[in-house]
Each structure stands twice: as structure tokens, then as C-alpha cells.
mmCIF file of N, CA and C in Angstrom:
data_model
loop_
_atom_site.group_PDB
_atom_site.id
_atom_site.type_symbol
_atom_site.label_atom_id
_atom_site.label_comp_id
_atom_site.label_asym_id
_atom_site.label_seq_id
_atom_site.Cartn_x
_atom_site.Cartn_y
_atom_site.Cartn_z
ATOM 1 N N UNK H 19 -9.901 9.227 -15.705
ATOM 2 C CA UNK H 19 -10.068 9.858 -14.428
ATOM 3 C C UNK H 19 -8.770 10.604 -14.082
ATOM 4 N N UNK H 20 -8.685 11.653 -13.788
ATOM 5 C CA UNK H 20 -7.681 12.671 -13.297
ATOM 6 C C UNK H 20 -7.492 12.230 -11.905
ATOM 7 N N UNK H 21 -5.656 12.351 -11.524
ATOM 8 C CA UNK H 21 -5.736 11.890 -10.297
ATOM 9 C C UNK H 21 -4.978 13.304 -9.584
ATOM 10 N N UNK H 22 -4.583 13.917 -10.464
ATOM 11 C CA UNK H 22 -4.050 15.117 -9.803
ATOM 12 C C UNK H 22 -2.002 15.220 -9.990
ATOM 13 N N UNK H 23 -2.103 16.297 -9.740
ATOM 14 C CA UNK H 23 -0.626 16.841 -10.049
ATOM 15 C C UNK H 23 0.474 15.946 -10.058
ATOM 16 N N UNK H 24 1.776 15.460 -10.729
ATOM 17 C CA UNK H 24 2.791 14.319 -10.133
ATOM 18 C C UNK H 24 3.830 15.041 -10.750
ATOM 19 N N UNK H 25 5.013 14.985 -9.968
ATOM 20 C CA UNK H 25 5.726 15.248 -10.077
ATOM 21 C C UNK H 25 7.203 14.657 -9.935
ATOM 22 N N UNK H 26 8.754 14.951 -10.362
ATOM 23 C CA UNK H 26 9.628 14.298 -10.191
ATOM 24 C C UNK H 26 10.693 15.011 -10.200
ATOM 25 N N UNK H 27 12.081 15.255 -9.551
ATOM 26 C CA UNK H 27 12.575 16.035 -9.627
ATOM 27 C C UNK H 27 14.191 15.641 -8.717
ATOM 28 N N UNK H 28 15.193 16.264 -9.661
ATOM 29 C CA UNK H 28 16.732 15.902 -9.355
ATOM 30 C C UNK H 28 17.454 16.990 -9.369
ATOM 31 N N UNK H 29 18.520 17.278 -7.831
ATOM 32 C CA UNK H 29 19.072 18.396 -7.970
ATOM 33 C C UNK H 29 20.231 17.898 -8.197
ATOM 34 N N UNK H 30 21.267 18.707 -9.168
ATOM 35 C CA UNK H 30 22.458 18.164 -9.625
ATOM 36 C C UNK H 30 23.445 19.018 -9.303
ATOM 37 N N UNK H 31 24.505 19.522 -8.875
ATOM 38 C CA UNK H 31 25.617 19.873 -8.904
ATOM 39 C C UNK H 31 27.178 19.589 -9.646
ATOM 40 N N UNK H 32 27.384 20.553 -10.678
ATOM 41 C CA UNK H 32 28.616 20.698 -11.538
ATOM 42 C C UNK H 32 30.119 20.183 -10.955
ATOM 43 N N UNK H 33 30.914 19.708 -11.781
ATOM 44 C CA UNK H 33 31.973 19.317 -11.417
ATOM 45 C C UNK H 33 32.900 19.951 -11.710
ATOM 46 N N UNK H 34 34.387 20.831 -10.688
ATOM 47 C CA UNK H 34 35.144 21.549 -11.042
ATOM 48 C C UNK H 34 36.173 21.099 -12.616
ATOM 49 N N UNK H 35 36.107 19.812 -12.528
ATOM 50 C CA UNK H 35 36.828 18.851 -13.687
ATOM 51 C C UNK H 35 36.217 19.861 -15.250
ATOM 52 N N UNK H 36 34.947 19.069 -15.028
ATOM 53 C CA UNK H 36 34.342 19.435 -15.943
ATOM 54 C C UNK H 36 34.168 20.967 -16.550
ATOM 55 N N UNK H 37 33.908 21.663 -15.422
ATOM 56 C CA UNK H 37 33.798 23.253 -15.745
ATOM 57 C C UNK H 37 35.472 23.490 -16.457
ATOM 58 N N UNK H 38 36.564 23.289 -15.950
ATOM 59 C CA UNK H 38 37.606 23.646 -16.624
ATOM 60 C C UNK H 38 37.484 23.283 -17.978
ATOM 61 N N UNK H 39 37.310 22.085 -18.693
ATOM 62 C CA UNK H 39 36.966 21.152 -19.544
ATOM 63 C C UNK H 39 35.965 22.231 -20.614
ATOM 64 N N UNK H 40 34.678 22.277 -19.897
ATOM 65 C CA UNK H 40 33.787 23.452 -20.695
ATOM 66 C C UNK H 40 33.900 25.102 -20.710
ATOM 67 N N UNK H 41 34.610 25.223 -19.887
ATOM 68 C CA UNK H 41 35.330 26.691 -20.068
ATOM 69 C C UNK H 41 36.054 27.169 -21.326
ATOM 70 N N UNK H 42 36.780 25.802 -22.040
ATOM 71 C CA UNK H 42 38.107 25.868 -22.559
ATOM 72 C C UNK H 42 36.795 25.636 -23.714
ATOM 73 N N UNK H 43 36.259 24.551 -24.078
ATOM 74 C CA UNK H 43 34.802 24.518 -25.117
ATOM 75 C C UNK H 43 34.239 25.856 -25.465
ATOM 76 N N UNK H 44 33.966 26.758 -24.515
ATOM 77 C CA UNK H 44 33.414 27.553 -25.040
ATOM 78 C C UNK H 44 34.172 28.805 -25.684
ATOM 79 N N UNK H 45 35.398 28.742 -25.199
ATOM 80 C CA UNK H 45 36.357 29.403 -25.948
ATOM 81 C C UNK H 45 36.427 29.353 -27.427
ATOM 82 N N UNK H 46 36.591 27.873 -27.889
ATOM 83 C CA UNK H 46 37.353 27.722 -28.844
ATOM 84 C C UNK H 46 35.595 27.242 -29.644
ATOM 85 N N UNK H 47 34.596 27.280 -29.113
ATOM 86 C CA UNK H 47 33.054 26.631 -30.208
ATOM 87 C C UNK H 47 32.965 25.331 -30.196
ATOM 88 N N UNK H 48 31.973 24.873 -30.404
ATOM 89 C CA UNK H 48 31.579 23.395 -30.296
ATOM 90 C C UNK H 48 30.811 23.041 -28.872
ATOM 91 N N UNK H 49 29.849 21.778 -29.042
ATOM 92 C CA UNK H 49 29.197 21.391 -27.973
ATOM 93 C C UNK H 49 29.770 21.078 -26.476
ATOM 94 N N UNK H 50 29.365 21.550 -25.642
ATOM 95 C CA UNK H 50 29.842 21.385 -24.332
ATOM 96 C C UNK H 50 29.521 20.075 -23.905
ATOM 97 N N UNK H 51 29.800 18.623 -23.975
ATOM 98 C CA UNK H 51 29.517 17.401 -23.863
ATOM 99 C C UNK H 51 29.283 17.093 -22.453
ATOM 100 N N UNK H 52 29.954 17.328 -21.861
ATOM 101 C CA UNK H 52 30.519 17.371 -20.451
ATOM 102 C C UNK H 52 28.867 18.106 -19.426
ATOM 103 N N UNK H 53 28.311 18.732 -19.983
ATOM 104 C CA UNK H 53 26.925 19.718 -19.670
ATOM 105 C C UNK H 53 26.306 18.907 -20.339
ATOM 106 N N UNK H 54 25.653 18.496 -21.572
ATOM 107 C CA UNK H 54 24.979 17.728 -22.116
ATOM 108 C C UNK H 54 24.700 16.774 -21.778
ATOM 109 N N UNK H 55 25.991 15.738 -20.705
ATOM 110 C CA UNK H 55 25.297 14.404 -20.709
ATOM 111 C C UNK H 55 24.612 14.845 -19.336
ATOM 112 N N UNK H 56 25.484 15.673 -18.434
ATOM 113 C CA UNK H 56 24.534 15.951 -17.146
ATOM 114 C C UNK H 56 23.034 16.560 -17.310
ATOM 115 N N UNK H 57 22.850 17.037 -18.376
ATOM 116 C CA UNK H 57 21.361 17.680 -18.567
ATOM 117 C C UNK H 57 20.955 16.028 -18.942
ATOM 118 N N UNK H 58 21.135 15.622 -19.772
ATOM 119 C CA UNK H 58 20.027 14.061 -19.846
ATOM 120 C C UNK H 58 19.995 13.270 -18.793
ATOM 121 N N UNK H 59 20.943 13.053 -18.587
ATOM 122 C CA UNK H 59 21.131 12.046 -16.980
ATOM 123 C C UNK H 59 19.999 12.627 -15.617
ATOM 124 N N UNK H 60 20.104 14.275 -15.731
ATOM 125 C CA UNK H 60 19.228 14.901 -15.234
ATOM 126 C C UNK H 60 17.613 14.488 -15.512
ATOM 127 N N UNK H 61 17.483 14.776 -16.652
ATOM 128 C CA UNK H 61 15.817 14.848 -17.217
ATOM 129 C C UNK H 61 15.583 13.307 -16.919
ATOM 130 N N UNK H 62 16.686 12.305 -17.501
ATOM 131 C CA UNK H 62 16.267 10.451 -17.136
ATOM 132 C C UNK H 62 15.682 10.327 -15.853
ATOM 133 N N UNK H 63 16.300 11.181 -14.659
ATOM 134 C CA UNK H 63 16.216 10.682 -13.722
ATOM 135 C C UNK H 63 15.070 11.442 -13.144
ATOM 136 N N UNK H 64 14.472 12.525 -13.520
ATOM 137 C CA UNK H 64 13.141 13.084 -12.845
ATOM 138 C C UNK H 64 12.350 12.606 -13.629
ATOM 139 N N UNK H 65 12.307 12.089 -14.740
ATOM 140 C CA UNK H 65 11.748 11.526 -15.591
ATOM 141 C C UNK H 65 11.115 9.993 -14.420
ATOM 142 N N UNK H 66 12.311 9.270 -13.936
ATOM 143 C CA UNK H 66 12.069 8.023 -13.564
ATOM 144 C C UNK H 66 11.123 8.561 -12.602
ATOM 145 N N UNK H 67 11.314 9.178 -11.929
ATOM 146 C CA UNK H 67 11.050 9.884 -10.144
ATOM 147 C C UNK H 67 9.452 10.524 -10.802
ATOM 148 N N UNK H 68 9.229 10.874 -11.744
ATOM 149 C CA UNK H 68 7.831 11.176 -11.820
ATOM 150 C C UNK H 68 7.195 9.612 -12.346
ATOM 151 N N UNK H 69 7.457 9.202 -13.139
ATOM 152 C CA UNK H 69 6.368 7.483 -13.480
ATOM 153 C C UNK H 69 6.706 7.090 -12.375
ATOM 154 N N UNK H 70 7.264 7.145 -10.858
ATOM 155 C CA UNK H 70 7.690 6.383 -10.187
ATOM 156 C C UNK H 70 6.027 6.949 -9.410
ATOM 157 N N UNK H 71 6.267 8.233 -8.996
ATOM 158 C CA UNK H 71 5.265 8.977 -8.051
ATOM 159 C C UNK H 71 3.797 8.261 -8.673
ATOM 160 N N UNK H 72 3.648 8.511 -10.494
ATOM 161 C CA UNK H 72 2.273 8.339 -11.075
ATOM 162 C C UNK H 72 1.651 6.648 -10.504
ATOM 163 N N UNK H 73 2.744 5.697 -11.003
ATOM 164 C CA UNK H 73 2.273 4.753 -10.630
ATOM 165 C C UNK H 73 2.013 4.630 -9.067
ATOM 166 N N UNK H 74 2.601 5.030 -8.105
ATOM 167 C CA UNK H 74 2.254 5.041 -6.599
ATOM 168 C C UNK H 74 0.721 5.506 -6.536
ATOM 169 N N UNK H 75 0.310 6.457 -7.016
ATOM 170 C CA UNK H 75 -0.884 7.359 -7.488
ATOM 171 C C UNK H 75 -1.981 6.383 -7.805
ATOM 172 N N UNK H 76 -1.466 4.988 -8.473
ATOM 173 C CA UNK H 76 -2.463 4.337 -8.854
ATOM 174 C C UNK H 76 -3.068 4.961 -10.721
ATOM 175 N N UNK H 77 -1.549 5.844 -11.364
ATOM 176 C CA UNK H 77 -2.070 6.278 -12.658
ATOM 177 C C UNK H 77 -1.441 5.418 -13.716
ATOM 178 N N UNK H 78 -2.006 4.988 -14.906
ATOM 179 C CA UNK H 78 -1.028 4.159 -15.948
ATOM 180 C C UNK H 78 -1.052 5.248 -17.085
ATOM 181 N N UNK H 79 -0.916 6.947 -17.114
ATOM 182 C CA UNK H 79 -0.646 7.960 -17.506
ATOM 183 C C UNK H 79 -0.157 8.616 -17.249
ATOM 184 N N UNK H 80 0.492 9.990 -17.889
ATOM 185 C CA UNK H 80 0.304 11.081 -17.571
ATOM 186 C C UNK H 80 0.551 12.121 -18.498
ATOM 187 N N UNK H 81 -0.478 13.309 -18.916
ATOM 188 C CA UNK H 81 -0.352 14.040 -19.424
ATOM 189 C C UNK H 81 -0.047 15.574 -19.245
ATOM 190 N N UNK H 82 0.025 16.224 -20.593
ATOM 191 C CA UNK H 82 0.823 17.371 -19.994
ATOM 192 C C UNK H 82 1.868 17.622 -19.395
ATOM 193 N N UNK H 83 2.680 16.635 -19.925
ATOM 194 C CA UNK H 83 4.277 16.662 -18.985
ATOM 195 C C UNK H 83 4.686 17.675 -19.468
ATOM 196 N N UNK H 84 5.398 18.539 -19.037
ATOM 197 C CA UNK H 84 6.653 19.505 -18.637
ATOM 198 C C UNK H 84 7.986 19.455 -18.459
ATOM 199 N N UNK H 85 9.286 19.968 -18.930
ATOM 200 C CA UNK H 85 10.172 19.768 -17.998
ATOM 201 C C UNK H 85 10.823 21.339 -17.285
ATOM 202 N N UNK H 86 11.181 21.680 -16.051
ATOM 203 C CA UNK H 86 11.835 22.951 -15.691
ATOM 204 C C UNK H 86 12.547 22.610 -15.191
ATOM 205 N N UNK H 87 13.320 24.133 -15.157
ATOM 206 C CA UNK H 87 14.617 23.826 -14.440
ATOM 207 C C UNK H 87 14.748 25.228 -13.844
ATOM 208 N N UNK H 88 15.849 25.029 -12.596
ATOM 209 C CA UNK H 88 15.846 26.228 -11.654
ATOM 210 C C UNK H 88 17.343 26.142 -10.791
ATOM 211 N N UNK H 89 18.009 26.976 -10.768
ATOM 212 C CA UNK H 89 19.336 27.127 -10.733
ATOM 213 C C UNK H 89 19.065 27.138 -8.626
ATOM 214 N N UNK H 90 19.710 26.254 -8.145
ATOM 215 C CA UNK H 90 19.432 26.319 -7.019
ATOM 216 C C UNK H 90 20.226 27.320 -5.890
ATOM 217 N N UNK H 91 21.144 27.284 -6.605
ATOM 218 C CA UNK H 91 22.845 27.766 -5.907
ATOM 219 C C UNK H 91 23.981 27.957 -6.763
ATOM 220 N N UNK H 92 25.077 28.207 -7.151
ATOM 221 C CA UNK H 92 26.169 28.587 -7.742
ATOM 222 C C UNK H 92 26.603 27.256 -7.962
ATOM 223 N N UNK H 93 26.156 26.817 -9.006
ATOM 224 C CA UNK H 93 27.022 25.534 -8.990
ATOM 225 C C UNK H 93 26.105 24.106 -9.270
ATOM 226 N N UNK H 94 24.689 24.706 -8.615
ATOM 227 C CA UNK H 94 23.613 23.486 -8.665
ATOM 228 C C UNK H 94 22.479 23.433 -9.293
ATOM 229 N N UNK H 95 21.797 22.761 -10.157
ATOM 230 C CA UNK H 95 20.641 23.507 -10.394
ATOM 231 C C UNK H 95 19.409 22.002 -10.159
ATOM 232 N N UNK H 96 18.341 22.591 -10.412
ATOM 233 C CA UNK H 96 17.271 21.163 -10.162
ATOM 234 C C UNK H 96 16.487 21.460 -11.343
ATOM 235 N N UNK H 97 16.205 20.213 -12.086
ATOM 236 C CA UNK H 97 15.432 19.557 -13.004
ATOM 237 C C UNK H 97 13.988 18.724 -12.618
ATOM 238 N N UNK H 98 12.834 19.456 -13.063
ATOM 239 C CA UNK H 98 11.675 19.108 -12.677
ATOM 240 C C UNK H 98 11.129 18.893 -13.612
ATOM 241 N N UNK H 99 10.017 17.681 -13.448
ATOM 242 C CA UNK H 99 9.572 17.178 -14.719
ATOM 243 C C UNK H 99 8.187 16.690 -13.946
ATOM 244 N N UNK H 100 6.832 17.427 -14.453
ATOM 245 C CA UNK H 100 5.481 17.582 -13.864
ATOM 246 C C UNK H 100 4.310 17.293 -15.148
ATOM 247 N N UNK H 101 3.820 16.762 -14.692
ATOM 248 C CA UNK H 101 2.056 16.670 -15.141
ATOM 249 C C UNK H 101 1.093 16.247 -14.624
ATOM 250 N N UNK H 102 0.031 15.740 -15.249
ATOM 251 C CA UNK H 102 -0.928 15.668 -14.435
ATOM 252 C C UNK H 102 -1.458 14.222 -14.879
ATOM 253 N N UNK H 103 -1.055 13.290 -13.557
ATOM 254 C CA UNK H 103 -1.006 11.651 -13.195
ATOM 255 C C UNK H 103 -2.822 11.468 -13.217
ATOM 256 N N UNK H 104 -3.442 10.435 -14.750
ATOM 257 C CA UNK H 104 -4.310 9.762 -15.062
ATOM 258 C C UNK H 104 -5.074 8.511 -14.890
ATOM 259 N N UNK H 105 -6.066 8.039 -15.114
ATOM 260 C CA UNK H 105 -6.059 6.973 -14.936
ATOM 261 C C UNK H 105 -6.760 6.979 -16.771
ATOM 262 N N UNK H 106 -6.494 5.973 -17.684
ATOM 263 C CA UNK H 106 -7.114 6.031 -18.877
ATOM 264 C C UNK H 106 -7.422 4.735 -19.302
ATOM 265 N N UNK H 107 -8.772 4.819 -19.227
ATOM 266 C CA UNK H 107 -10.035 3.517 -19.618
ATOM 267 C C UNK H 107 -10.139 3.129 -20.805
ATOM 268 N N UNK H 108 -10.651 1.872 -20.945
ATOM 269 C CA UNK H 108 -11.315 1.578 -22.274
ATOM 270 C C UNK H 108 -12.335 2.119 -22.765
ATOM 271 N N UNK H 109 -12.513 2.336 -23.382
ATOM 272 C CA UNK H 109 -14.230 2.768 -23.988
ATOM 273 C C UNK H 109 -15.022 1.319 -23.876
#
């Protein structure tokens, strides 16, 4: 049974530390670590914030997950992570 749209979503903002840190990274090549762990920490946490919404929903699914992202402001961006919250039966 389809229960309809769910969604989850974290807005994050960059750290001046860090930007100096990855400024100097991208100069010289190699992974920007410092951006990397904030992108997972990001996705973990809309990640949680959507099974959080599905189960409220009354779903023990969800398919068609997604993840986007959208730069909010100079400095901030938000991580959204959407599908569509199930309910899935036995046969």
C-alpha cells in the first residue's frame, strides 16, 4: 500500500576553518576531506529524518529514494533525501 511522499532533510553551513583548509587542497590536488565528511554526516542525517517521517506514516518502506541538494545561501546548502513511504505485505 502506498502511503505517499516522505521526506527528510538537513541544512548545513561551512566552516571558515575548514574552507581555508580546502582552499589550500584544491590548490595543491587531492580529496577535500574536510567537505566529504560534511556531505555524509549530511546525507546520515536526512537519511535518519526521512525513516524517522516513514515510520510516523505508519510505513516499514520506502521506495524510490533520492538524494538532492540545493545551495541555500553563500555558505549553506540543504541535503534532501525523498521517496515514496510504503506499507509492504506478505503475500
Amino acid at each position: 500500500m502506498t502511503l505517499g511522499v516522505v521526506r527528510g532533510n538537513t541544512v548545513r553551513a561551512r566552516h571558515l576553518g575548514h574552507d581555508f583548509v580546502a582552499g589550500f587542497r584544491n590548490l595543491v590536488g587531492g580529496e577535500v576531506r574536510e567537505y566529504a565528511k560534511l556531505v555524509a554526516e549530511s546525507r546520515e542525517q536526512s537519511l535518519d529524518r526521512l525513516q524517522a517521517r516513514a515510520a510516523e506514516m505508519g510505513a516499514n518502506a520506502v521506495v524510490g529514494m533520492r538524494f538532492t541538494t540545493s545551495v541555500l545561501m553563500q555558505g549553506a546548502a540543504e541535503m534532501l533525501a525523498y521517496g515514496t513511504a510504503v506499507i509492504v505485505e506478505d503475500e
